[in-house]
Amino acid sequence: MQSSSHIHWHIRRSLNGVSATDWGAALISKTLSRSAQNAMEAQAVIMSNAMQVGCKMNTFGQSAINADVPVVVPALTTIRVFGYGTQSVVSAARENWSGMFDCAFAVSMDNMDFALCLPPQAHCCARRGDDTHFDSTLHNDLNDALSGEHAGWNTQDLVVQCRISRAGQDSWALGSGL
């Protein structure tokens, strides 16, 4: 039996060349094909994408249009460091419950494989020779700006500091998803 990390590696490799916008369009298209709705009935597309790199401007509009959603349908962006996929669903539900829309699609899309390496002095002081580059995945998205730590470590530090057990975390997660 293959380990989950081995399976995860194969899944990542299979999606390596797929941009976040193509991924988002595929998700919208698949949702449309599984539902009783069609693209012309969409009144809103609510999408989350924590890292909008390598996809050009307006990633959400690109995905919606490439899934044949009419160009006049607004594409709303939700960005939250963790839980952003859930936030797009919550935002779509709120729009629906408020009576603003009858049909809204919620999608979460990311592919960090297109993240850039950032040369910090490229715009003003480029020179010959070796230089430091920052991984934009970490530098702009996953590392906390205040502590410099990977965002997941901040959560772990809070778990230890507040003495929250694994069972307590699981119980809260189960309750929050219902």
Tab-separated table of N, CA and C in Angstrom:
chain	number	residue	atom	x	y	z
A	1	MET	N	0.834	-1.185	0.000
A	1	MET	CA	0.000	0.000	0.000
A	1	MET	C	0.882	1.252	0.000
A	2	GLN	N	0.508	2.241	-0.792
A	2	GLN	CA	1.288	3.469	-0.879
A	2	GLN	C	0.975	4.386	0.294
A	3	SER	N	1.976	5.124	0.735
A	3	SER	CA	1.754	6.082	1.814
A	3	SER	C	0.969	7.272	1.272
A	4	SER	N	0.318	8.006	2.185
A	4	SER	CA	-0.460	9.170	1.748
A	4	SER	C	0.454	10.232	1.144
A	5	SER	N	1.685	10.372	1.663
A	5	SER	CA	2.591	11.367	1.085
A	5	SER	C	3.001	10.970	-0.333
A	6	HIS	N	3.138	9.678	-0.587
A	6	HIS	CA	3.478	9.199	-1.922
A	6	HIS	C	2.321	9.474	-2.890
A	7	ILE	N	1.107	9.211	-2.446
A	7	ILE	CA	-0.079	9.478	-3.272
A	7	ILE	C	-0.201	10.982	-3.525
A	8	HIS	N	0.011	11.794	-2.474
A	8	HIS	CA	-0.055	13.248	-2.601
A	8	HIS	C	0.955	13.732	-3.636
A	9	TRP	N	2.165	13.167	-3.635
A	9	TRP	CA	3.197	13.553	-4.589
A	9	TRP	C	2.727	13.273	-6.014
A	10	HIS	N	2.104	12.114	-6.246
A	10	HIS	CA	1.617	11.780	-7.586
A	10	HIS	C	0.498	12.725	-8.023
A	11	ILE	N	-0.383	13.078	-7.112
A	11	ILE	CA	-1.453	14.020	-7.443
A	11	ILE	C	-0.848	15.370	-7.808
A	12	ARG	N	0.097	15.862	-7.009
A	12	ARG	CA	0.752	17.145	-7.306
A	12	ARG	C	1.425	17.117	-8.664
A	13	ARG	N	2.123	16.034	-8.966
A	13	ARG	CA	2.813	15.926	-10.257
A	13	ARG	C	1.806	15.953	-11.405
A	14	SER	N	0.642	15.326	-11.225
A	14	SER	CA	-0.340	15.276	-12.310
A	14	SER	C	-0.952	16.651	-12.583
A	15	LEU	N	-0.932	17.540	-11.602
A	15	LEU	CA	-1.510	18.880	-11.761
A	15	LEU	C	-0.442	19.953	-11.955
A	16	ASN	N	0.791	19.547	-12.114
A	16	ASN	CA	1.926	20.462	-12.149
A	16	ASN	C	1.768	21.593	-13.156
A	17	GLY	N	1.296	21.335	-14.350
A	17	GLY	CA	1.206	22.369	-15.371
A	17	GLY	C	-0.132	23.067	-15.445
A	18	VAL	N	-1.029	22.801	-14.515
A	18	VAL	CA	-2.371	23.381	-14.545
A	18	VAL	C	-2.371	24.678	-13.737
A	19	SER	N	-2.665	25.787	-14.389
A	19	SER	CA	-2.705	27.068	-13.672
A	19	SER	C	-3.938	27.123	-12.776
A	20	ALA	N	-3.890	28.006	-11.795
A	20	ALA	CA	-5.028	28.164	-10.886
A	20	ALA	C	-6.282	28.580	-11.648
A	21	THR	N	-6.134	29.411	-12.686
A	21	THR	CA	-7.308	29.848	-13.446
A	21	THR	C	-7.922	28.695	-14.238
A	22	ASP	N	-7.086	27.833	-14.807
A	22	ASP	CA	-7.614	26.647	-15.503
A	22	ASP	C	-8.266	25.692	-14.510
A	23	TRP	N	-7.655	25.559	-13.345
A	23	TRP	CA	-8.207	24.716	-12.280
A	23	TRP	C	-9.578	25.255	-11.859
A	24	GLY	N	-9.674	26.573	-11.657
A	24	GLY	CA	-10.949	27.184	-11.283
A	24	GLY	C	-12.011	26.989	-12.351
A	25	ALA	N	-11.643	27.163	-13.621
A	25	ALA	CA	-12.591	26.958	-14.726
A	25	ALA	C	-13.071	25.513	-14.763
A	26	ALA	N	-12.152	24.576	-14.550
A	26	ALA	CA	-12.534	23.156	-14.545
A	26	ALA	C	-13.490	22.853	-13.396
A	27	LEU	N	-13.248	23.451	-12.226
A	27	LEU	CA	-14.137	23.233	-11.079
A	27	LEU	C	-15.531	23.798	-11.338
A	28	ILE	N	-15.597	24.993	-11.908
A	28	ILE	CA	-16.902	25.581	-12.232
A	28	ILE	C	-17.618	24.713	-13.261
A	29	SER	N	-16.919	24.314	-14.311
A	29	SER	CA	-17.526	23.475	-15.357
A	29	SER	C	-18.042	22.164	-14.785
A	30	LYS	N	-17.258	21.534	-13.918
A	30	LYS	CA	-17.671	20.261	-13.313
A	30	LYS	C	-18.887	20.470	-12.414
A	31	THR	N	-18.891	21.567	-11.660
A	31	THR	CA	-20.042	21.878	-10.808
A	31	THR	C	-21.292	22.073	-11.659
A	32	LEU	N	-21.147	22.791	-12.762
A	32	LEU	CA	-22.281	23.002	-13.665
A	32	LEU	C	-22.785	21.684	-14.237
A	33	SER	N	-21.873	20.801	-14.622
A	33	SER	CA	-22.289	19.527	-15.221
A	33	SER	C	-22.972	18.612	-14.206
A	34	ARG	N	-22.657	18.777	-12.923
A	34	ARG	CA	-23.266	17.930	-11.884
A	34	ARG	C	-24.556	18.520	-11.322
A	35	SER	N	-24.818	19.775	-11.602
A	35	SER	CA	-26.004	20.416	-11.034
A	35	SER	C	-27.074	20.587	-12.112
A	36	ALA	N	-28.200	21.072	-11.673
A	36	ALA	CA	-29.293	21.328	-12.610
A	36	ALA	C	-29.166	22.732	-13.208
A	37	GLN	N	-28.094	23.446	-12.866
A	37	GLN	CA	-27.896	24.817	-13.333
A	37	GLN	C	-27.060	24.820	-14.603
A	38	ASN	N	-27.154	25.918	-15.330
A	38	ASN	CA	-26.220	26.111	-16.438
A	38	ASN	C	-25.532	27.459	-16.256
A	39	ALA	N	-24.496	27.675	-17.001
A	39	ALA	CA	-23.675	28.871	-16.820
A	39	ALA	C	-24.473	30.155	-16.995
A	40	MET	N	-25.492	30.136	-17.840
A	40	MET	CA	-26.288	31.338	-18.090
A	40	MET	C	-27.137	31.730	-16.883
A	41	GLU	N	-27.380	30.795	-15.957
A	41	GLU	CA	-28.185	31.092	-14.773
A	41	GLU	C	-27.363	31.676	-13.630
A	42	ALA	N	-26.050	31.623	-13.733
A	42	ALA	CA	-25.190	32.110	-12.652
A	42	ALA	C	-25.376	33.605	-12.458
A	43	GLN	N	-25.533	34.017	-11.219
A	43	GLN	CA	-25.644	35.432	-10.895
A	43	GLN	C	-24.393	35.939	-10.181
A	44	ALA	N	-23.591	35.009	-9.686
A	44	ALA	CA	-22.335	35.374	-9.019
A	44	ALA	C	-21.422	34.168	-8.976
A	45	VAL	N	-20.140	34.435	-9.037
A	45	VAL	CA	-19.125	33.411	-8.822
A	45	VAL	C	-18.242	33.935	-7.697
A	46	ILE	N	-18.174	33.182	-6.617
A	46	ILE	CA	-17.391	33.593	-5.456
A	46	ILE	C	-16.234	32.620	-5.325
A	47	MET	N	-15.034	33.152	-5.445
A	47	MET	CA	-13.858	32.292	-5.509
A	47	MET	C	-12.818	32.725	-4.491
A	48	SER	N	-12.066	31.740	-4.032
A	48	SER	CA	-10.945	32.032	-3.146
A	48	SER	C	-9.675	31.498	-3.775
A	49	ASN	N	-8.614	32.233	-3.585
A	49	ASN	CA	-7.312	31.863	-4.132
A	49	ASN	C	-6.277	32.603	-3.302
A	50	ALA	N	-5.637	31.894	-2.390
A	50	ALA	CA	-4.705	32.542	-1.466
A	50	ALA	C	-3.503	33.131	-2.178
A	51	MET	N	-3.092	32.528	-3.264
A	51	MET	CA	-1.864	32.962	-3.925
A	51	MET	C	-2.116	33.180	-5.406
A	52	GLN	N	-2.288	34.427	-5.803
A	52	GLN	CA	-2.639	34.750	-7.185
A	52	GLN	C	-1.398	35.085	-8.000
A	53	VAL	N	-0.486	34.135	-8.148
A	53	VAL	CA	0.741	34.419	-8.881
A	53	VAL	C	0.787	33.622	-10.168
A	54	GLY	N	1.377	34.217	-11.169
A	54	GLY	CA	1.581	33.539	-12.440
A	54	GLY	C	0.328	33.353	-13.262
A	55	CYS	N	-0.751	34.031	-12.900
A	55	CYS	CA	-2.030	33.837	-13.600
A	55	CYS	C	-2.545	35.103	-14.264
A	56	LYS	N	-1.822	36.186	-14.174
A	56	LYS	CA	-2.243	37.490	-14.672
A	56	LYS	C	-3.364	38.045	-13.802
A	57	MET	N	-3.862	39.191	-14.166
A	57	MET	CA	-4.850	39.884	-13.357
A	57	MET	C	-6.241	39.239	-13.456
A	58	ASN	N	-7.036	39.407	-12.406
A	58	ASN	CA	-8.435	38.976	-12.371
A	58	ASN	C	-8.574	37.470	-12.582
A	59	THR	N	-7.923	36.707	-11.737
A	59	THR	CA	-7.957	35.247	-11.861
A	59	THR	C	-9.371	34.697	-11.797
A	60	PHE	N	-10.210	35.311	-10.992
A	60	PHE	CA	-11.566	34.806	-10.804
A	60	PHE	C	-12.416	35.036	-12.040
A	61	GLY	N	-12.291	36.229	-12.616
A	61	GLY	CA	-12.997	36.509	-13.859
A	61	GLY	C	-12.539	35.597	-14.985
A	62	GLN	N	-11.228	35.352	-15.071
A	62	GLN	CA	-10.705	34.443	-16.095
A	62	GLN	C	-11.336	33.059	-15.969
A	63	SER	N	-11.366	32.543	-14.738
A	63	SER	CA	-11.913	31.198	-14.524
A	63	SER	C	-13.388	31.135	-14.890
A	64	ALA	N	-14.143	32.128	-14.445
A	64	ALA	CA	-15.580	32.143	-14.729
A	64	ALA	C	-15.838	32.217	-16.234
A	65	ILE	N	-15.151	33.115	-16.915
A	65	ILE	CA	-15.340	33.268	-18.363
A	65	ILE	C	-14.921	32.003	-19.102
A	66	ASN	N	-13.816	31.393	-18.690
A	66	ASN	CA	-13.354	30.156	-19.336
A	66	ASN	C	-14.266	28.964	-19.063
A	67	ALA	N	-15.161	29.101	-18.079
A	67	ALA	CA	-16.159	28.062	-17.811
A	67	ALA	C	-17.496	28.424	-18.455
A	68	ASP	N	-17.476	29.412	-19.355
A	68	ASP	CA	-18.655	29.864	-20.096
A	68	ASP	C	-19.686	30.591	-19.244
A	69	VAL	N	-19.278	31.105	-18.091
A	69	VAL	CA	-20.156	31.975	-17.310
A	69	VAL	C	-20.147	33.330	-18.019
A	70	PRO	N	-21.312	33.943	-18.232
A	70	PRO	CA	-21.355	35.221	-18.952
A	70	PRO	C	-20.455	36.282	-18.311
A	71	VAL	N	-19.853	37.107	-19.141
A	71	VAL	CA	-18.907	38.116	-18.679
A	71	VAL	C	-19.562	39.139	-17.749
A	72	VAL	N	-20.866	39.296	-17.803
A	72	VAL	CA	-21.563	40.265	-16.950
A	72	VAL	C	-21.768	39.762	-15.522
A	73	VAL	N	-21.509	38.489	-15.271
A	73	VAL	CA	-21.681	37.918	-13.928
A	73	VAL	C	-20.493	38.331	-13.059
A	74	PRO	N	-20.768	38.958	-11.906
A	74	PRO	CA	-19.660	39.385	-11.052
A	74	PRO	C	-18.919	38.196	-10.441
A	75	ALA	N	-17.607	38.343	-10.372
A	75	ALA	CA	-16.765	37.333	-9.731
A	75	ALA	C	-16.152	37.981	-8.496
A	76	LEU	N	-16.575	37.529	-7.336
A	76	LEU	CA	-16.143	38.084	-6.061
A	76	LEU	C	-14.957	37.288	-5.532
A	77	THR	N	-13.995	37.983	-4.978
A	77	THR	CA	-12.803	37.358	-4.422
A	77	THR	C	-12.895	37.300	-2.905
A	78	THR	N	-12.617	36.141	-2.333
A	78	THR	CA	-12.456	36.043	-0.882
A	78	THR	C	-11.035	35.589	-0.617
A	79	ILE	N	-10.378	36.264	0.288
A	79	ILE	CA	-9.020	35.872	0.648
A	79	ILE	C	-8.939	35.797	2.168
A	80	ARG	N	-8.551	34.653	2.645
A	80	ARG	CA	-8.347	34.417	4.065
A	80	ARG	C	-7.161	33.469	4.134
A	81	VAL	N	-6.265	33.666	5.066
A	81	VAL	CA	-5.047	32.861	5.070
A	81	VAL	C	-5.359	31.375	5.147
A	82	PHE	N	-6.129	30.952	6.124
A	82	PHE	CA	-6.529	29.554	6.202
A	82	PHE	C	-8.044	29.513	6.275
A	83	GLY	N	-8.638	28.551	5.639
A	83	GLY	CA	-10.091	28.462	5.595
A	83	GLY	C	-10.684	29.265	4.457
A	84	TYR	N	-9.856	29.646	3.489
A	84	TYR	CA	-10.370	30.486	2.406
A	84	TYR	C	-11.343	29.745	1.509
A	85	GLY	N	-11.179	28.430	1.347
A	85	GLY	CA	-12.134	27.656	0.553
A	85	GLY	C	-13.499	27.656	1.205
A	86	THR	N	-13.499	27.466	2.509
A	86	THR	CA	-14.746	27.500	3.270
A	86	THR	C	-15.363	28.885	3.205
A	87	GLN	N	-14.531	29.926	3.238
A	87	GLN	CA	-15.051	31.290	3.187
A	87	GLN	C	-15.810	31.555	1.896
A	88	SER	N	-15.365	31.003	0.779
A	88	SER	CA	-16.093	31.225	-0.473
A	88	SER	C	-17.478	30.588	-0.408
A	89	VAL	N	-17.574	29.416	0.223
A	89	VAL	CA	-18.874	28.753	0.378
A	89	VAL	C	-19.772	29.566	1.313
A	90	VAL	N	-19.222	30.021	2.437
A	90	VAL	CA	-19.991	30.828	3.395
A	90	VAL	C	-20.473	32.116	2.730
A	91	SER	N	-19.603	32.769	1.979
A	91	SER	CA	-19.986	34.015	1.304
A	91	SER	C	-21.093	33.779	0.280
A	92	ALA	N	-21.003	32.695	-0.473
A	92	ALA	CA	-22.055	32.369	-1.447
A	92	ALA	C	-23.374	32.088	-0.735
A	93	ALA	N	-23.311	31.357	0.376
A	93	ALA	CA	-24.533	31.056	1.137
A	93	ALA	C	-25.161	32.338	1.675
A	94	ARG	N	-24.346	33.247	2.189
A	94	ARG	CA	-24.871	34.518	2.706
A	94	ARG	C	-25.536	35.339	1.601
A	95	GLU	N	-24.906	35.383	0.443
A	95	GLU	CA	-25.494	36.109	-0.684
A	95	GLU	C	-26.849	35.500	-1.052
A	96	ASN	N	-26.915	34.181	-1.035
A	96	ASN	CA	-28.156	33.485	-1.359
A	96	ASN	C	-29.216	33.740	-0.293
A	97	TRP	N	-28.852	33.587	0.966
A	97	TRP	CA	-29.811	33.783	2.061
A	97	TRP	C	-30.320	35.215	2.129
A	98	SER	N	-29.477	36.171	1.748
A	98	SER	CA	-29.890	37.575	1.801
A	98	SER	C	-30.876	37.918	0.691
A	99	GLY	N	-31.022	37.015	-0.275
A	99	GLY	CA	-31.903	37.274	-1.402
A	99	GLY	C	-31.216	38.018	-2.535
A	100	MET	N	-29.927	38.276	-2.386
A	100	MET	CA	-29.198	39.004	-3.420
A	100	MET	C	-29.070	38.187	-4.701
A	101	PHE	N	-28.823	36.877	-4.547
A	101	PHE	CA	-28.684	35.993	-5.700
A	101	PHE	C	-29.457	34.707	-5.467
A	102	ASP	N	-29.965	34.129	-6.543
A	102	ASP	CA	-30.585	32.806	-6.476
A	102	ASP	C	-29.583	31.716	-6.816
A	103	CYS	N	-28.573	32.063	-7.592
A	103	CYS	CA	-27.611	31.065	-8.058
A	103	CYS	C	-26.200	31.645	-8.009
A	104	ALA	N	-25.415	31.172	-7.055
A	104	ALA	CA	-24.022	31.609	-6.935
A	104	ALA	C	-23.133	30.377	-6.838
A	105	PHE	N	-22.000	30.415	-7.490
A	105	PHE	CA	-21.047	29.307	-7.437
A	105	PHE	C	-19.883	29.686	-6.543
A	106	ALA	N	-19.497	28.772	-5.666
A	106	ALA	CA	-18.358	28.984	-4.770
A	106	ALA	C	-17.246	28.022	-5.158
A	107	VAL	N	-16.063	28.558	-5.380
A	107	VAL	CA	-14.933	27.752	-5.844
A	107	VAL	C	-13.673	28.188	-5.103
A	108	SER	N	-12.816	27.231	-4.818
A	108	SER	CA	-11.502	27.526	-4.261
A	108	SER	C	-10.453	26.997	-5.222
A	109	MET	N	-9.485	27.818	-5.561
A	109	MET	CA	-8.493	27.387	-6.550
A	109	MET	C	-7.108	27.875	-6.148
A	110	ASP	N	-6.130	27.030	-6.302
A	110	ASP	CA	-4.736	27.380	-6.040
A	110	ASP	C	-3.827	26.438	-6.793
A	111	ASN	N	-2.710	26.933	-7.230
A	111	ASN	CA	-1.599	26.101	-7.670
A	111	ASN	C	-0.341	26.913	-7.424
A	112	MET	N	0.364	26.553	-6.364
A	112	MET	CA	1.552	27.307	-5.979
A	112	MET	C	2.781	26.933	-6.795
A	113	ASP	N	2.625	26.012	-7.738
A	113	ASP	CA	3.754	25.619	-8.580
A	113	ASP	C	4.235	26.757	-9.475
A	114	PHE	N	3.388	27.750	-9.711
A	114	PHE	CA	3.768	28.868	-10.566
A	114	PHE	C	4.373	30.023	-9.768
A	115	ALA	N	4.577	29.807	-8.470
A	115	ALA	CA	5.141	30.855	-7.622
A	115	ALA	C	6.550	31.216	-8.084
A	116	LEU	N	6.854	32.454	-7.955
A	116	LEU	CA	8.122	32.979	-8.443
A	116	LEU	C	9.200	32.957	-7.368
A	117	CYS	N	10.433	33.017	-7.812
A	117	CYS	CA	11.547	33.320	-6.925
A	117	CYS	C	11.821	34.802	-7.105
A	118	LEU	N	11.854	35.519	-6.019
A	118	LEU	CA	11.962	36.971	-6.087
A	118	LEU	C	13.379	37.445	-5.777
A	119	PRO	N	14.044	38.073	-6.750
A	119	PRO	CA	15.339	38.686	-6.440
A	119	PRO	C	15.080	40.044	-5.791
A	120	PRO	N	15.462	40.246	-4.538
A	120	PRO	CA	15.047	41.441	-3.797
A	120	PRO	C	15.529	42.768	-4.380
A	121	GLN	N	16.621	42.786	-5.110
A	121	GLN	CA	17.158	44.044	-5.626
A	121	GLN	C	17.023	44.175	-7.139
A	122	ALA	N	16.196	43.377	-7.767
A	122	ALA	CA	16.158	43.322	-9.230
A	122	ALA	C	15.784	44.647	-9.887
A	123	HIS	N	14.914	45.438	-9.279
A	123	HIS	CA	14.447	46.658	-9.936
A	123	HIS	C	15.432	47.813	-9.869
A	124	CYS	N	16.302	47.822	-8.861
A	124	CYS	CA	17.180	48.991	-8.754
A	124	CYS	C	18.669	48.666	-8.774
A	125	CYS	N	19.014	47.499	-8.388
A	125	CYS	CA	20.445	47.246	-8.192
A	125	CYS	C	20.905	45.920	-8.788
A	126	ALA	N	20.359	45.509	-9.897
A	126	ALA	CA	20.770	44.232	-10.480
A	126	ALA	C	22.251	44.281	-10.819
A	127	ARG	N	22.938	43.184	-10.579
A	127	ARG	CA	24.372	43.130	-10.837
A	127	ARG	C	24.736	41.720	-11.274
A	128	ARG	N	25.951	41.562	-11.711
A	128	ARG	CA	26.419	40.225	-12.075
A	128	ARG	C	26.774	39.455	-10.818
A	129	GLY	N	26.686	38.129	-10.925
A	129	GLY	CA	27.082	37.285	-9.800
A	129	GLY	C	25.888	36.707	-9.067
A	130	ASP	N	26.193	35.900	-8.065
A	130	ASP	CA	25.147	35.236	-7.284
A	130	ASP	C	24.401	36.241	-6.421
A	131	ASP	N	23.165	35.936	-6.177
A	131	ASP	CA	22.345	36.784	-5.330
A	131	ASP	C	21.331	35.909	-4.612
A	132	THR	N	20.742	36.442	-3.576
A	132	THR	CA	19.707	35.735	-2.830
A	132	THR	C	18.371	35.903	-3.545
A	133	HIS	N	17.590	34.855	-3.556
A	133	HIS	CA	16.230	34.916	-4.083
A	133	HIS	C	15.287	34.436	-2.992
A	134	PHE	N	14.111	35.037	-2.920
A	134	PHE	CA	13.102	34.613	-1.966
A	134	PHE	C	12.065	33.763	-2.679
A	135	ASP	N	11.637	32.700	-2.037
A	135	ASP	CA	10.545	31.878	-2.547
A	135	ASP	C	9.256	32.634	-2.251
A	136	SER	N	8.577	33.117	-3.278
A	136	SER	CA	7.382	33.938	-3.052
A	136	SER	C	6.260	33.165	-2.374
A	137	THR	N	6.249	31.847	-2.511
A	137	THR	CA	5.237	31.048	-1.816
A	137	THR	C	5.341	31.282	-0.317
A	138	LEU	N	6.557	31.275	0.184
A	138	LEU	CA	6.766	31.509	1.611
A	138	LEU	C	6.778	33.000	1.928
A	139	HIS	N	7.548	33.767	1.176
A	139	HIS	CA	7.769	35.181	1.465
A	139	HIS	C	6.476	36.000	1.440
A	140	ASN	N	5.607	35.757	0.473
A	140	ASN	CA	4.388	36.555	0.318
A	140	ASN	C	3.129	35.901	0.857
A	141	ASP	N	3.154	34.600	1.101
A	141	ASP	CA	1.888	33.940	1.413
A	141	ASP	C	1.887	33.071	2.663
A	142	LEU	N	2.868	32.221	2.833
A	142	LEU	CA	2.777	31.228	3.899
A	142	LEU	C	3.534	31.582	5.173
A	143	ASN	N	4.489	32.492	5.101
A	143	ASN	CA	5.200	32.898	6.313
A	143	ASN	C	4.519	34.109	6.928
A	144	ASP	N	4.361	34.086	8.243
A	144	ASP	CA	3.763	35.188	8.974
A	144	ASP	C	4.655	36.425	8.861
A	145	ALA	N	4.078	37.562	8.529
A	145	ALA	CA	4.853	38.785	8.322
A	145	ALA	C	5.470	39.305	9.614
A	146	LEU	N	4.862	39.028	10.754
A	146	LEU	CA	5.364	39.565	12.014
A	146	LEU	C	6.430	38.691	12.652
A	147	SER	N	6.225	37.383	12.634
A	147	SER	CA	7.181	36.488	13.295
A	147	SER	C	8.201	35.888	12.336
A	148	GLY	N	7.884	35.853	11.043
A	148	GLY	CA	8.752	35.200	10.073
A	148	GLY	C	8.585	33.694	10.049
A	149	GLU	N	7.769	33.172	10.941
A	149	GLU	CA	7.529	31.732	11.025
A	149	GLU	C	6.491	31.306	9.991
A	150	HIS	N	6.566	30.050	9.574
A	150	HIS	CA	5.545	29.482	8.692
A	150	HIS	C	4.211	29.563	9.424
A	151	ALA	N	3.161	29.939	8.723
A	151	ALA	CA	1.861	30.185	9.351
A	151	ALA	C	1.378	29.002	10.182
A	152	GLY	N	1.642	27.805	9.772
A	152	GLY	CA	1.225	26.636	10.540
A	152	GLY	C	1.863	26.570	11.912
A	153	TRP	N	3.088	27.104	12.050
A	153	TRP	CA	3.759	27.088	13.351
A	153	TRP	C	3.078	28.018	14.331
A	154	ASN	N	2.515	29.121	13.856
A	154	ASN	CA	1.791	30.012	14.759
A	154	ASN	C	0.635	29.279	15.413
A	155	THR	N	-0.065	28.480	14.630
A	155	THR	CA	-1.173	27.691	15.171
A	155	THR	C	-0.657	26.700	16.195
A	156	GLN	N	0.432	26.016	15.871
A	156	GLN	CA	1.004	25.045	16.813
A	156	GLN	C	1.428	25.719	18.108
A	157	ASP	N	2.020	26.908	18.018
A	157	ASP	CA	2.422	27.641	19.217
A	157	ASP	C	1.210	27.971	20.082
A	158	LEU	N	0.104	28.381	19.456
A	158	LEU	CA	-1.117	28.682	20.209
A	158	LEU	C	-1.703	27.436	20.862
A	159	VAL	N	-1.643	26.315	20.155
A	159	VAL	CA	-2.151	25.054	20.704
A	159	VAL	C	-1.394	24.706	21.981
A	160	VAL	N	-0.079	24.855	21.951
A	160	VAL	CA	0.741	24.554	23.134
A	160	VAL	C	0.465	25.574	24.234
A	161	GLN	N	0.480	26.852	23.869
A	161	GLN	CA	0.282	27.919	24.850
A	161	GLN	C	-1.080	27.816	25.539
A	162	CYS	N	-2.119	27.493	24.782
A	162	CYS	CA	-3.481	27.417	25.335
A	162	CYS	C	-3.849	26.024	25.825
A	163	ARG	N	-2.911	25.090	25.699
A	163	ARG	CA	-3.112	23.702	26.151
A	163	ARG	C	-4.371	23.078	25.543
A	164	ILE	N	-4.471	23.159	24.236
A	164	ILE	CA	-5.614	22.579	23.528
A	164	ILE	C	-5.214	21.186	23.062
A	165	SER	N	-5.948	20.185	23.499
A	165	SER	CA	-5.620	18.796	23.149
A	165	SER	C	-5.992	18.505	21.701
A	166	ARG	N	-5.420	17.435	21.173
A	166	ARG	CA	-5.772	17.005	19.813
A	166	ARG	C	-7.255	16.652	19.750
A	167	ALA	N	-7.757	15.987	20.791
A	167	ALA	CA	-9.184	15.634	20.836
A	167	ALA	C	-10.046	16.897	20.849
A	168	GLY	N	-9.596	17.920	21.562
A	168	GLY	CA	-10.321	19.189	21.594
A	168	GLY	C	-10.350	19.865	20.234
A	169	GLN	N	-9.214	19.817	19.531
A	169	GLN	CA	-9.145	20.384	18.180
A	169	GLN	C	-10.083	19.645	17.237
A	170	ASP	N	-10.058	18.306	17.310
A	170	ASP	CA	-10.915	17.496	16.437
A	170	ASP	C	-12.386	17.755	16.717
A	171	SER	N	-12.736	17.883	18.004
A	171	SER	CA	-14.125	18.140	18.384
A	171	SER	C	-14.590	19.494	17.840
A	172	TRP	N	-13.733	20.519	17.973
A	172	TRP	CA	-14.085	21.836	17.465
A	172	TRP	C	-14.230	21.802	15.950
A	173	ALA	N	-13.303	21.138	15.266
A	173	ALA	CA	-13.353	21.054	13.802
A	173	ALA	C	-14.630	20.365	13.336
A	174	LEU	N	-14.999	19.286	14.017
A	174	LEU	CA	-16.223	18.575	13.653
A	174	LEU	C	-17.435	19.480	13.833
A	175	GLY	N	-17.501	20.183	14.945
A	175	GLY	CA	-18.627	21.072	15.210
A	175	GLY	C	-18.681	22.253	14.271
A	176	SER	N	-17.529	22.762	13.850
A	176	SER	CA	-17.512	23.938	12.981
A	176	SER	C	-17.922	23.604	11.558
A	177	GLY	N	-17.821	22.342	11.180
A	177	GLY	CA	-18.170	21.946	9.818
A	177	GLY	C	-19.604	21.505	9.662
A	178	LEU	N	-20.352	21.497	10.747
A	178	LEU	CA	-21.751	21.037	10.674
A	178	LEU	C	-22.708	22.179	10.445
